[in-house]
């Protein structure tokens, strides 16, 4: 296993995992449940991490992640918080990845 991505925001780690999954790369998220209930920013070592299980696919995974990051850097605006489950969602999403709720207007 190899760590390919670390993000301070859980939605981003999930999104990267989904991208890898869609490409047939098995990946796992570590640390996603280490978060303060009070909504404080966790320290760096508690950030969600995406690990690729098959090291032969790490290079491919890193390329997909680089593509993802170049896309999201073009997205303007800030993220939003799901009204139903209070998950932090990235600005490019119109739906909560966690519970499927629509973005509030
Ligand atoms: Zn939600």
Tab-separated table of C-alpha atoms and ligand atoms in Angstrom:
chain	number	residue	atom	x	y	z
A	1	UNK	CA	0.000	0.000	0.000
A	2	UNK	CA	1.123	3.518	-0.725
A	3	UNK	CA	-0.250	6.877	0.344
A	4	UNK	CA	-1.049	8.969	-2.710
A	5	UNK	CA	-3.116	11.840	-1.351
A	6	UNK	CA	-3.717	13.787	1.855
A	7	UNK	CA	-6.436	16.369	2.231
A	8	UNK	CA	-7.683	18.530	5.086
A	9	UNK	CA	-11.218	18.088	3.766
A	10	UNK	CA	-12.884	14.646	3.896
A	11	UNK	CA	-14.979	15.270	0.775
A	12	UNK	CA	-11.807	15.684	-1.246
A	13	UNK	CA	-10.344	12.419	-0.019
A	14	UNK	CA	-13.619	10.686	-0.880
A	15	UNK	CA	-13.707	12.295	-4.293
A	16	UNK	CA	-10.161	11.144	-5.058
A	17	UNK	CA	-11.032	7.645	-3.897
A	18	UNK	CA	-14.044	7.677	-6.244
A	19	UNK	CA	-11.874	8.828	-9.160
A	20	UNK	CA	-9.422	5.988	-8.532
A	21	UNK	CA	-12.243	3.521	-8.042
A	22	UNK	CA	-13.802	4.527	-11.369
A	23	UNK	CA	-10.475	3.737	-13.001
A	24	UNK	CA	-10.274	0.303	-11.404
A	25	UNK	CA	-7.678	1.295	-8.833
A	26	UNK	CA	-8.477	-0.056	-5.388
A	27	UNK	CA	-7.961	2.635	-2.768
A	28	UNK	CA	-8.726	3.082	0.876
A	29	UNK	CA	-9.201	6.137	3.075
A	30	UNK	CA	-7.414	6.342	6.390
A	31	UNK	CA	-8.096	8.783	9.220
A	32	UNK	CA	-11.500	9.827	7.912
A	33	UNK	CA	-13.166	9.320	11.265
A	34	UNK	CA	-10.614	11.258	13.270
A	35	UNK	CA	-12.423	14.530	13.440
A	36	UNK	CA	-13.531	16.736	16.221
A	37	UNK	CA	-17.272	16.763	16.784
A	38	UNK	CA	-16.946	20.473	17.469
A	39	UNK	CA	-15.865	21.036	13.880
A	40	UNK	CA	-12.348	22.114	14.677
A	41	UNK	CA	-9.707	21.763	11.997
A	42	UNK	CA	-7.799	18.574	12.724
A	43	UNK	CA	-4.042	18.684	12.829
A	44	UNK	CA	-2.034	17.589	9.788
A	45	UNK	CA	-1.412	14.048	10.993
A	46	UNK	CA	-5.169	13.535	11.319
A	47	UNK	CA	-6.005	14.592	7.776
A	48	UNK	CA	-7.798	11.976	5.690
A	49	UNK	CA	-5.329	9.993	3.577
A	50	UNK	CA	-5.962	8.048	0.384
A	51	UNK	CA	-3.921	4.866	0.041
A	52	UNK	CA	-3.631	2.779	-3.115
A	53	UNK	CA	-3.603	-0.934	-2.374
A	54	UNK	CA	-1.753	-2.055	-5.505
A	55	UNK	CA	1.621	-0.312	-5.740
A	56	UNK	CA	1.826	-1.114	-9.452
A	57	UNK	CA	-1.044	1.330	-9.935
A	58	UNK	CA	0.394	4.162	-7.866
A	59	UNK	CA	1.837	5.995	-10.857
A	60	UNK	CA	-1.514	5.923	-12.649
A	61	UNK	CA	-3.248	7.043	-9.461
A	62	UNK	CA	-0.909	10.000	-9.054
A	63	UNK	CA	-1.621	11.110	-12.602
A	64	UNK	CA	-5.393	10.972	-12.019
A	65	UNK	CA	-4.992	12.966	-8.820
A	66	UNK	CA	-2.893	15.596	-10.593
A	67	UNK	CA	-5.691	15.932	-13.182
A	68	UNK	CA	-8.249	16.284	-10.422
A	69	UNK	CA	-6.214	18.971	-8.673
A	70	UNK	CA	-5.715	20.995	-11.842
A	71	UNK	CA	-9.495	20.922	-12.372
A	72	UNK	CA	-10.433	21.955	-8.853
A	73	UNK	CA	-7.962	24.829	-8.839
A	74	UNK	CA	-10.114	26.423	-11.558
A	75	UNK	CA	-13.270	26.197	-9.475
A	76	UNK	CA	-14.110	29.495	-7.891
A	77	UNK	CA	-16.091	30.040	-4.760
A	78	UNK	CA	-15.896	28.403	-1.416
A	79	UNK	CA	-17.248	25.107	-0.202
A	80	UNK	CA	-20.576	24.698	1.515
A	81	UNK	CA	-21.970	22.755	4.405
A	82	UNK	CA	-24.703	20.172	3.987
A	83	UNK	CA	-27.841	21.211	5.822
A	84	UNK	CA	-28.874	17.636	6.468
A	85	UNK	CA	-25.698	15.987	7.714
A	86	UNK	CA	-23.407	19.021	8.217
A	87	UNK	CA	-20.675	17.554	6.058
A	88	UNK	CA	-18.210	20.017	4.486
A	89	UNK	CA	-18.646	19.874	0.688
A	90	UNK	CA	-16.406	21.256	-2.028
A	91	UNK	CA	-17.537	24.170	-4.234
A	92	UNK	CA	-17.767	22.053	-7.396
A	93	UNK	CA	-20.428	19.747	-5.985
A	94	UNK	CA	-24.146	20.445	-6.213
A	95	UNK	CA	-25.027	17.475	-4.045
A	96	UNK	CA	-23.747	16.188	-0.726
A	97	UNK	CA	-21.447	13.203	-1.318
A	98	UNK	CA	-22.299	11.917	2.124
A	99	UNK	CA	-26.106	11.876	2.203
A	100	UNK	CA	-27.104	13.014	-1.301
A	101	UNK	CA	-28.879	16.191	-0.226
A	102	UNK	CA	-29.050	19.029	-2.761
A	103	UNK	CA	-26.904	22.094	-2.258
A	104	UNK	CA	-28.954	24.860	-0.564
A	105	UNK	CA	-29.502	27.975	-2.678
B	1	LIG	ZN1	-25.217	15.591	3.595
